[in-house]
Short mmCIF file of C-alpha atoms in Angstrom, two decimals:
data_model
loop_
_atom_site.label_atom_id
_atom_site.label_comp_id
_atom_site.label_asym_id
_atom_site.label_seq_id
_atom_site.Cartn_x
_atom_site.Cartn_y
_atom_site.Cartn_z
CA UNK A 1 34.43 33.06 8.15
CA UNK A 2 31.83 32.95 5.46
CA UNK A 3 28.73 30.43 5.75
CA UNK A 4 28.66 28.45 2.61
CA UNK A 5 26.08 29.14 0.32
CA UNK A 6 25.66 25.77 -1.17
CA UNK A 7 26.87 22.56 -0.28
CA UNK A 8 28.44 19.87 -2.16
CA UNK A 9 25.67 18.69 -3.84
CA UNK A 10 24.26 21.80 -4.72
CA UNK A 11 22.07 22.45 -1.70
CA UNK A 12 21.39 25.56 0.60
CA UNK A 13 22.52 24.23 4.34
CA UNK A 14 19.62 22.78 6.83
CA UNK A 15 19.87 22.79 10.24
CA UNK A 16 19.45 18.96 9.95
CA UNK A 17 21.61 18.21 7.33
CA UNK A 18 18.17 16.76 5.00
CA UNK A 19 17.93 18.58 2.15
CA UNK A 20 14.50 19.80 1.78
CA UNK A 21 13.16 17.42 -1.25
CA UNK A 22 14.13 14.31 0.69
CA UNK A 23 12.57 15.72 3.86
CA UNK A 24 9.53 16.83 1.93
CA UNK A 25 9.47 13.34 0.23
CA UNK A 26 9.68 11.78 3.56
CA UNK A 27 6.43 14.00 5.18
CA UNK A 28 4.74 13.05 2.12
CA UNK A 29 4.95 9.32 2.59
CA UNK A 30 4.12 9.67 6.20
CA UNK A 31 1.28 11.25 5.54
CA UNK A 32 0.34 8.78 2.75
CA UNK A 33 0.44 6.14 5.42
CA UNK A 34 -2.85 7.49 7.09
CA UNK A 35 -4.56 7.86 3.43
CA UNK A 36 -3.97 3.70 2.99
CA UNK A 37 -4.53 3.31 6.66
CA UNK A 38 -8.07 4.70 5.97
CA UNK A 39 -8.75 2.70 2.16
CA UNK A 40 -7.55 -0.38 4.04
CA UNK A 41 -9.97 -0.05 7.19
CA UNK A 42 -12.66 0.75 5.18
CA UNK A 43 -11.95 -2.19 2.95
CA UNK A 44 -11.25 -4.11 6.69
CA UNK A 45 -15.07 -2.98 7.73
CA UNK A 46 -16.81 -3.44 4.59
CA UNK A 47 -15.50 -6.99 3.45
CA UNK A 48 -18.39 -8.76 4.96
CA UNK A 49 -21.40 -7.33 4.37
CA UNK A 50 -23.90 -8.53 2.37
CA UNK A 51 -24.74 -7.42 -0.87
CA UNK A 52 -28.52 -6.10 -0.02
CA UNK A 53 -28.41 -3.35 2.16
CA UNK A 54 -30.72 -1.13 3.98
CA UNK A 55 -30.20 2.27 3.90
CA UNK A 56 -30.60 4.87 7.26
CA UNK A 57 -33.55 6.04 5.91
CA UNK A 58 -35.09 2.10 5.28
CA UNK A 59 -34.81 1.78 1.67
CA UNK A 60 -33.53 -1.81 0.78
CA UNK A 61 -30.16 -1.39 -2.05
CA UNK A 62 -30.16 -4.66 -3.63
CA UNK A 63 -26.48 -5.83 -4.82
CA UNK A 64 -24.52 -8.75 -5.67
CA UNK A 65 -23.55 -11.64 -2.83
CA UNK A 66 -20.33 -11.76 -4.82
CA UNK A 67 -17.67 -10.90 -2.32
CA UNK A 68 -13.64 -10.32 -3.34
CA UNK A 69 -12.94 -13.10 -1.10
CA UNK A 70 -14.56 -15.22 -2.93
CA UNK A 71 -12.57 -14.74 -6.22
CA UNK A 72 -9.38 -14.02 -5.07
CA UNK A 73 -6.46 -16.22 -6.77
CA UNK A 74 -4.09 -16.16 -4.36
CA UNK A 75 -1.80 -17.91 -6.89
CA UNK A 76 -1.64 -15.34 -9.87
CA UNK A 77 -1.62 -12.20 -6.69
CA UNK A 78 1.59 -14.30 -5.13
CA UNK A 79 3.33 -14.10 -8.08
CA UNK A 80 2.53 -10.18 -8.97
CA UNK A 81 3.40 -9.46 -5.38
CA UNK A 82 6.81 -10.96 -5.93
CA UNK A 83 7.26 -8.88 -9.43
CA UNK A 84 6.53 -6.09 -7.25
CA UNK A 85 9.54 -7.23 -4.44
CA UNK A 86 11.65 -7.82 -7.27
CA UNK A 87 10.87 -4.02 -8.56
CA UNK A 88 12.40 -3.02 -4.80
CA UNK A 89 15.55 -4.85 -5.43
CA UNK A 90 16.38 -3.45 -9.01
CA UNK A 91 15.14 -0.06 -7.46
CA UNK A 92 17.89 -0.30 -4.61
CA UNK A 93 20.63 -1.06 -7.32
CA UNK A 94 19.45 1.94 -9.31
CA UNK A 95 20.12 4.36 -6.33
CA UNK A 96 23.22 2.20 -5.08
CA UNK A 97 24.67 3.09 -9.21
CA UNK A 98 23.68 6.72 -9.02
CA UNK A 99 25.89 7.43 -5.87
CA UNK A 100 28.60 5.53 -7.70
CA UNK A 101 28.19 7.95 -10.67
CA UNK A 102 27.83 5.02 -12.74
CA UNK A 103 24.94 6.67 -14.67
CA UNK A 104 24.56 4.12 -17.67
CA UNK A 105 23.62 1.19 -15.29
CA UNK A 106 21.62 3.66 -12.84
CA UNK A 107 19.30 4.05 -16.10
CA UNK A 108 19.38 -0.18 -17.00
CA UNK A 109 18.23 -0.63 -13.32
CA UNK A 110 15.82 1.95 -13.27
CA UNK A 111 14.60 0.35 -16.63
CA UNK A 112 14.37 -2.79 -15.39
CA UNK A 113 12.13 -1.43 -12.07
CA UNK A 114 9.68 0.08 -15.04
CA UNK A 115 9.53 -3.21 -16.28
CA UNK A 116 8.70 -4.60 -13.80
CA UNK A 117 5.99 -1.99 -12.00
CA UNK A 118 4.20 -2.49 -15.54
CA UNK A 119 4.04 -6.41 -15.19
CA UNK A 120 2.61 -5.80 -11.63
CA UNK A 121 -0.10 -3.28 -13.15
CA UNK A 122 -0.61 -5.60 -16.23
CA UNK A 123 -1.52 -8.45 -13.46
CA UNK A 124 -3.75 -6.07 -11.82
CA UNK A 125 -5.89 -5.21 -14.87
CA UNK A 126 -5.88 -8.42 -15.49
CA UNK A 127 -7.48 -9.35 -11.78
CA UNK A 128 -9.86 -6.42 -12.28
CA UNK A 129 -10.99 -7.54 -15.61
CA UNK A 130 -11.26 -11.00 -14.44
CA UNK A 131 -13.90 -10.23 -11.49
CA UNK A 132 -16.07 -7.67 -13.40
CA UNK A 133 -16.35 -11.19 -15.90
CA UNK A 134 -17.70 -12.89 -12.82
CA UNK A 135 -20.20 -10.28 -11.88
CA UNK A 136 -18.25 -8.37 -9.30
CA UNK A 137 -18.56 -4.34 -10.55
CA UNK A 138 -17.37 -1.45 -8.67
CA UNK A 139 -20.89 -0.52 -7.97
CA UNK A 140 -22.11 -4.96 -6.80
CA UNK A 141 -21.87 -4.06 -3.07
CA UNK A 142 -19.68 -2.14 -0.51
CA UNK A 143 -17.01 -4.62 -0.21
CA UNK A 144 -16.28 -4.74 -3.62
CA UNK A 145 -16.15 -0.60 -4.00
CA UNK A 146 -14.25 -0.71 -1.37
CA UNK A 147 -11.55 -3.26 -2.37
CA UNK A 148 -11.45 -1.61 -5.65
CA UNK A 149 -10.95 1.69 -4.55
CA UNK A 150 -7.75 0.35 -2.13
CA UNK A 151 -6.28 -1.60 -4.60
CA UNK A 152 -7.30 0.87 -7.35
CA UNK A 153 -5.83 3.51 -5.19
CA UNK A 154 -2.29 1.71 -5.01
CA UNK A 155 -2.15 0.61 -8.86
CA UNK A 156 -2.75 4.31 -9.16
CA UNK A 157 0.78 5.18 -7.30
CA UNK A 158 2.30 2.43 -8.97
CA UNK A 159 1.30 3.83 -11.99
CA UNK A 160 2.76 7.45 -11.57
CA UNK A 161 5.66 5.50 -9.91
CA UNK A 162 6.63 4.36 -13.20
CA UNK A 163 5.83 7.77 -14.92
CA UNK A 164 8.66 8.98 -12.16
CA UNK A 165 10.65 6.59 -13.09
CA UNK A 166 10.75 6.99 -17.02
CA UNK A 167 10.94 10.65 -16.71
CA UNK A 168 14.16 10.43 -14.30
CA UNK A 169 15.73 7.90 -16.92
CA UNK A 170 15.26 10.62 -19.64
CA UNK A 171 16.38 12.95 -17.89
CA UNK A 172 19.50 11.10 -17.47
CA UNK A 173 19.78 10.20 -20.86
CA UNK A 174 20.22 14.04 -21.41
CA UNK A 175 22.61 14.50 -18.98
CA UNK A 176 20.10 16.67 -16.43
CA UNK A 177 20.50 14.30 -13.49
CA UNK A 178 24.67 14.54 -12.88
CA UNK A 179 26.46 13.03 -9.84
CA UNK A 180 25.56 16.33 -7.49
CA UNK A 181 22.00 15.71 -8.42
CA UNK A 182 21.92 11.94 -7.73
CA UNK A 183 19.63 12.17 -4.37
CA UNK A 184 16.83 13.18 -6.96
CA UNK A 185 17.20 9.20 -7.65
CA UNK A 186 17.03 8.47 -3.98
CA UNK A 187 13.68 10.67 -3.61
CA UNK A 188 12.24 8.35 -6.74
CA UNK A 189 13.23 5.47 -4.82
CA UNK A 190 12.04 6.34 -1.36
CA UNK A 191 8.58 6.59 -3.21
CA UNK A 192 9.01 3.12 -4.91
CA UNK A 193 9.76 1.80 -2.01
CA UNK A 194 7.05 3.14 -0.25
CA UNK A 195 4.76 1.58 -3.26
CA UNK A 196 5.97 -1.79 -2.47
CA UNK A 197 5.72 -1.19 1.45
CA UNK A 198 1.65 -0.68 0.75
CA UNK A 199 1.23 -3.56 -1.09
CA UNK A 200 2.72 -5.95 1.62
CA UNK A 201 0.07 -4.67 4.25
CA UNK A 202 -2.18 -4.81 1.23
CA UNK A 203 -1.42 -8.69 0.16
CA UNK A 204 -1.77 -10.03 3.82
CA UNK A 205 -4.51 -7.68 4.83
CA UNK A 206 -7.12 -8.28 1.85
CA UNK A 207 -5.68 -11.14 0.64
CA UNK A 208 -4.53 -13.57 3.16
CA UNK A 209 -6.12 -12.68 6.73
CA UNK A 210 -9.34 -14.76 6.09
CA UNK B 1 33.59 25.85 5.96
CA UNK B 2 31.37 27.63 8.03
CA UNK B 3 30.11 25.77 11.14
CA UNK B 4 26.64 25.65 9.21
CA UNK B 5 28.37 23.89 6.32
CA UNK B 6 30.02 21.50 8.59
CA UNK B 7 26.60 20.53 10.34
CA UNK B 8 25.21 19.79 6.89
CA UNK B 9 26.50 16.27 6.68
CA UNK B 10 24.45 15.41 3.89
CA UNK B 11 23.08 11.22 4.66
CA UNK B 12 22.76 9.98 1.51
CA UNK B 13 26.35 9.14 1.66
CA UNK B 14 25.37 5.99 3.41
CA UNK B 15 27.50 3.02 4.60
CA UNK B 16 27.94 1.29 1.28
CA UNK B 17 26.51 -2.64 2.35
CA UNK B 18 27.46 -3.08 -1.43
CA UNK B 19 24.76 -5.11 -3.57
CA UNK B 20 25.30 -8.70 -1.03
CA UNK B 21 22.64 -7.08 1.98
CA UNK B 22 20.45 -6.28 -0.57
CA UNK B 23 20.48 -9.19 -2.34
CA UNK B 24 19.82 -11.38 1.40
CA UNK B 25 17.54 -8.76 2.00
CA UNK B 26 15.44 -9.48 -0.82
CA UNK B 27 15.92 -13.34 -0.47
CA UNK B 28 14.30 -12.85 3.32
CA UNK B 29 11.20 -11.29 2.00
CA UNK B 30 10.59 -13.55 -1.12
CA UNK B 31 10.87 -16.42 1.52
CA UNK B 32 8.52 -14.48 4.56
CA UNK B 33 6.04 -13.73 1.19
CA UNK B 34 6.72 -17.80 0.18
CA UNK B 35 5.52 -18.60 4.01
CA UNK B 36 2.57 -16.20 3.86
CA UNK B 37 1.35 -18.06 0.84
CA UNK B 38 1.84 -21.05 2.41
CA UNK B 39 -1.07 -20.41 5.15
CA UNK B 40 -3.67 -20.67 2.82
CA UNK B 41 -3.15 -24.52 3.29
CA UNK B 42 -2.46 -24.46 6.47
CA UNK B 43 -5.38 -26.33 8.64
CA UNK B 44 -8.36 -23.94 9.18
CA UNK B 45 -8.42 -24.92 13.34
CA UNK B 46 -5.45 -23.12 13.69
CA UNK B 47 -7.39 -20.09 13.26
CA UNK B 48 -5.90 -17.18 15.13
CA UNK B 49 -2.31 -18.54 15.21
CA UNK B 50 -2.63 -18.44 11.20
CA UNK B 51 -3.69 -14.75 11.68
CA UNK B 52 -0.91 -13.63 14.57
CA UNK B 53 1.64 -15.29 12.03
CA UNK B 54 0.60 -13.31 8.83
CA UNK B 55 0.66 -10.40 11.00
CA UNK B 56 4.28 -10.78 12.21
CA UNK B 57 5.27 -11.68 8.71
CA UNK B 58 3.91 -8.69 7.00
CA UNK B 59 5.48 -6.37 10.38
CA UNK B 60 9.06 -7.95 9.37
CA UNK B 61 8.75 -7.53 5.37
CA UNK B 62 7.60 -3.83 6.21
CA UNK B 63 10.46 -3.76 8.72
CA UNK B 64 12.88 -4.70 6.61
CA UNK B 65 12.15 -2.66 3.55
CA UNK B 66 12.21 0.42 4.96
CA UNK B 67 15.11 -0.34 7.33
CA UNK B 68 17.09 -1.73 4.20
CA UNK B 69 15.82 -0.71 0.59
CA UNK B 70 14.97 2.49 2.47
CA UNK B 71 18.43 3.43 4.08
CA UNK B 72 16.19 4.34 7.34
CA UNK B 73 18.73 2.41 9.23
CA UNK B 74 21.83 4.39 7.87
CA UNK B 75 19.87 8.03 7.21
CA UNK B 76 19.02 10.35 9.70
CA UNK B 77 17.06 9.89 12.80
CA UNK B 78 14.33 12.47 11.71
CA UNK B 79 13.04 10.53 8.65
CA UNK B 80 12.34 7.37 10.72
CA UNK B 81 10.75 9.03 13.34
CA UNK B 82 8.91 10.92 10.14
CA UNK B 83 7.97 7.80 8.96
CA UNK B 84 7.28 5.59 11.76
CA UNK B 85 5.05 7.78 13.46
CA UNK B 86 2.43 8.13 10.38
CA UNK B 87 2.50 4.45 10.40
CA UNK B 88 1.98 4.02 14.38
CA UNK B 89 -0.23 7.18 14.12
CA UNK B 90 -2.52 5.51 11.40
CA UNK B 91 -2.56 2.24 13.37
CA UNK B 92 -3.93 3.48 16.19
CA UNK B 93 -6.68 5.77 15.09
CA UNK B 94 -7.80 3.21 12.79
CA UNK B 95 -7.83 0.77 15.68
CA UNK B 96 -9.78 3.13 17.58
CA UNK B 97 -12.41 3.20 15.15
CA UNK B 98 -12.24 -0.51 14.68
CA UNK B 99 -13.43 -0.56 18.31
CA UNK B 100 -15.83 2.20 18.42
CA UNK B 101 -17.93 -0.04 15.94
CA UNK B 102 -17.14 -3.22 18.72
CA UNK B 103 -15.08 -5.21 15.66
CA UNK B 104 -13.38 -6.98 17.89
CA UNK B 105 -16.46 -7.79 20.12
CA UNK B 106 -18.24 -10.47 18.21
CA UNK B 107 -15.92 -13.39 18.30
CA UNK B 108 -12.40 -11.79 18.85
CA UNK B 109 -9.62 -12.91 16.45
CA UNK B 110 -10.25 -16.16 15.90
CA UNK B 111 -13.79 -15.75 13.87
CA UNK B 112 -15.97 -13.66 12.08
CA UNK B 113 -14.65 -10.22 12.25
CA UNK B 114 -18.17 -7.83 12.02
CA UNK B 115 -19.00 -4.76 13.40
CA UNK B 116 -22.89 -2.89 14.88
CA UNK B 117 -23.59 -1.77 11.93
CA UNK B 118 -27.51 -2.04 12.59
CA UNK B 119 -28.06 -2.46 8.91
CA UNK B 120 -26.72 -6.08 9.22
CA UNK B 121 -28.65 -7.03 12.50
CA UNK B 122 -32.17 -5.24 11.92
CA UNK B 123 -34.41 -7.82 9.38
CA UNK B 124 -35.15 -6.02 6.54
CA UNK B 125 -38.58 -4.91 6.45
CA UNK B 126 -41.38 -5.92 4.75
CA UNK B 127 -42.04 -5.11 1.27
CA UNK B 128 -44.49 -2.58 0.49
CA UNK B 129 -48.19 -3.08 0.23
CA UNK B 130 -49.81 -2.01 -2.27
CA UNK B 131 -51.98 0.65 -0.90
CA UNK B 132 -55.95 0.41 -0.92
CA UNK B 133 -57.62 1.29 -3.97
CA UNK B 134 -59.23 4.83 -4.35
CA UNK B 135 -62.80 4.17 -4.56
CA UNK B 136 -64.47 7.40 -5.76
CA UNK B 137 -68.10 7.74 -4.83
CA UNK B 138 -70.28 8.62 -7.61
CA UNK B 139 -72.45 10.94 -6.98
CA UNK B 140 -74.84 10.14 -9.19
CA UNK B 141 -75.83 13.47 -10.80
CA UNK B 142 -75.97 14.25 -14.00
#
């Protein structure tokens, strides 16, 4: 008996039965938890130091007192944070329409998830803007480079989250992503997911632990 | 089909929950986020209780997500396993620094989280003198 070439969807058979983009996708995001792991210790060892410094070799590096705890609005992040969780859902109906092959509202929902992943990154320049008014730069002290570069980091992925996201929907709109090829929505999602993931270690970790 | 082919049972063909589990999924974690927000005015003595409860908060939220939203519940056993042991793996080295620099040591959960950095215990030092002034001895010739 012949061994299939392809599967259903298109795919060469695995021993697993993963194709190789959703296992790749998988290692990747593994991986990408020791990468936030690392911004978020540093941020974890850094958040209370003082601004002046003395360097290993006994130079004093004068910097700002300001610390991101002290201008955190726990308000306005509560409410981004939700956008974000609300990004998840419309994400999860964008897959759950692909598998249907319902490919019109696949593209609405994944729409709607650019939407909102944009209103999460508008509230985060927004923040950013907001503390370099009130004299914390990325450069004020080590607890403010390093909460920058975290949450920097992770507006970053949300960023090219959304870039995924736009490019799958015109795809779509072309008619490059059919039914066989929905799991490429699944991969998008897996990411997205993983986006939101980071920021709920993120928004207790920096935010709320005091 | 081949016995390969069979094998390949492809997992995105999950259980269809339809849209009602993720709909109470996301209604859990807007609450758990709702409750998390809620500590900030919850009374400072509690101190470490606040913290444990954040922590199992966040664990759930991150739980449920990737169980849910993420199919890792319906999908294959390798991706979770995948998955889960990053996160573990990044939890524990990065707790194993935390207590190579003695973060914990200082005043446990409950207060000031610091760590030896000696550049936060040693005073800083004195600012430098200015140094003696050069006095050149004339020699007086002409």
């Amino acid at each position: 008996m012949p061994v299939a070439a392809v599967d259903d969807h298109g795919h060469p058979p695995t021993n697993t039965g993963i194709s190789n983009e959703k296992l790749g996708m998988w290692v990747f995001l593994g991986s990408e938890c020791l990468m936030f792991g690392g911004l978020i210790s540093t941020y974890f060892l850094y958040k209370n130091r003082p601004g002046s410094i003395v360097s290993v070799r006994g130079r004093e590096i004068t910097g700002s007192d300001i610390r991101p705890s002290d201008l955190f609005a726990n308000g306005f992040t509560s409410v981004t944070s939700f956008i974000l969780l609300a990004s998840s859902l419309t994400m999860v109906f964008a897959v759950a329409a692909a598998k249907r092959n319902e490919m019109a509202r696949m593209r609405y929902w994944l729409g709607t998830t650019a939407v909102l992943g944009s209103l999460f990154i508008g509230g985060q320049v927004y923040e950013f803007t907001t503390f370099v008014r009130e004299g914390m730069g990325y450069t004020s002290n080590v607890a403010a480079s390093a909460f920058y570069t975290l949450t920097g980091f992770h507006g970053a992925h949300v960023t090219i989250g959304i870039l995924m996201l736009l490019i799958t929907i015109a795809m779509s709109a072309r008619g490059r992503i059919p039914h066989a090829k929905a799991e490429a929505v699944e991969i998008v999602g897996l990411y997205w997911h993983f986006v939101d993931v980071v920021w709920i270690l993120v928004f207790t970790i920096v935010y709320l632990i005091k | 089909m081949s016995a390969v082919g069979a094998t390949h049972a492809h997992h995105d063909d999950h259980a269809d929950h339809g849209d009602g589990l993720y709909w109470r999924t996301f209604v859990a974690l807007a609450i758990l986020t709702a409750v998390e927000v809620s500590t900030e005015w919850w009374p400072e003595g509690l101190g470490w209780i606040t913290t444990a409860a954040l922590i199992v908060m966040m664990t759930i939220k991150f739980i449920l997500v990737a169980q849910i939203f993420m199919h890792l519940r319906d999908d294959h056993n390798l991706l979770g396993q995948l998955f889960y042991f990053g996160a573990i793996l990044a939890i524990a080295v990065f707790m194993g620094v935390f207590g190579s620099m003695r973060i914990f040591e200082k005043s446990g959960l409950g207060g000031e989280f610091t760590f030896n950095d000696p550049t936060m215990q040693r005073p800083l030092p004195p600012p430098p003198t200015d140094p003696p002034p050069i006095i050149r001895e004339t020699t007086g010739g002409h």
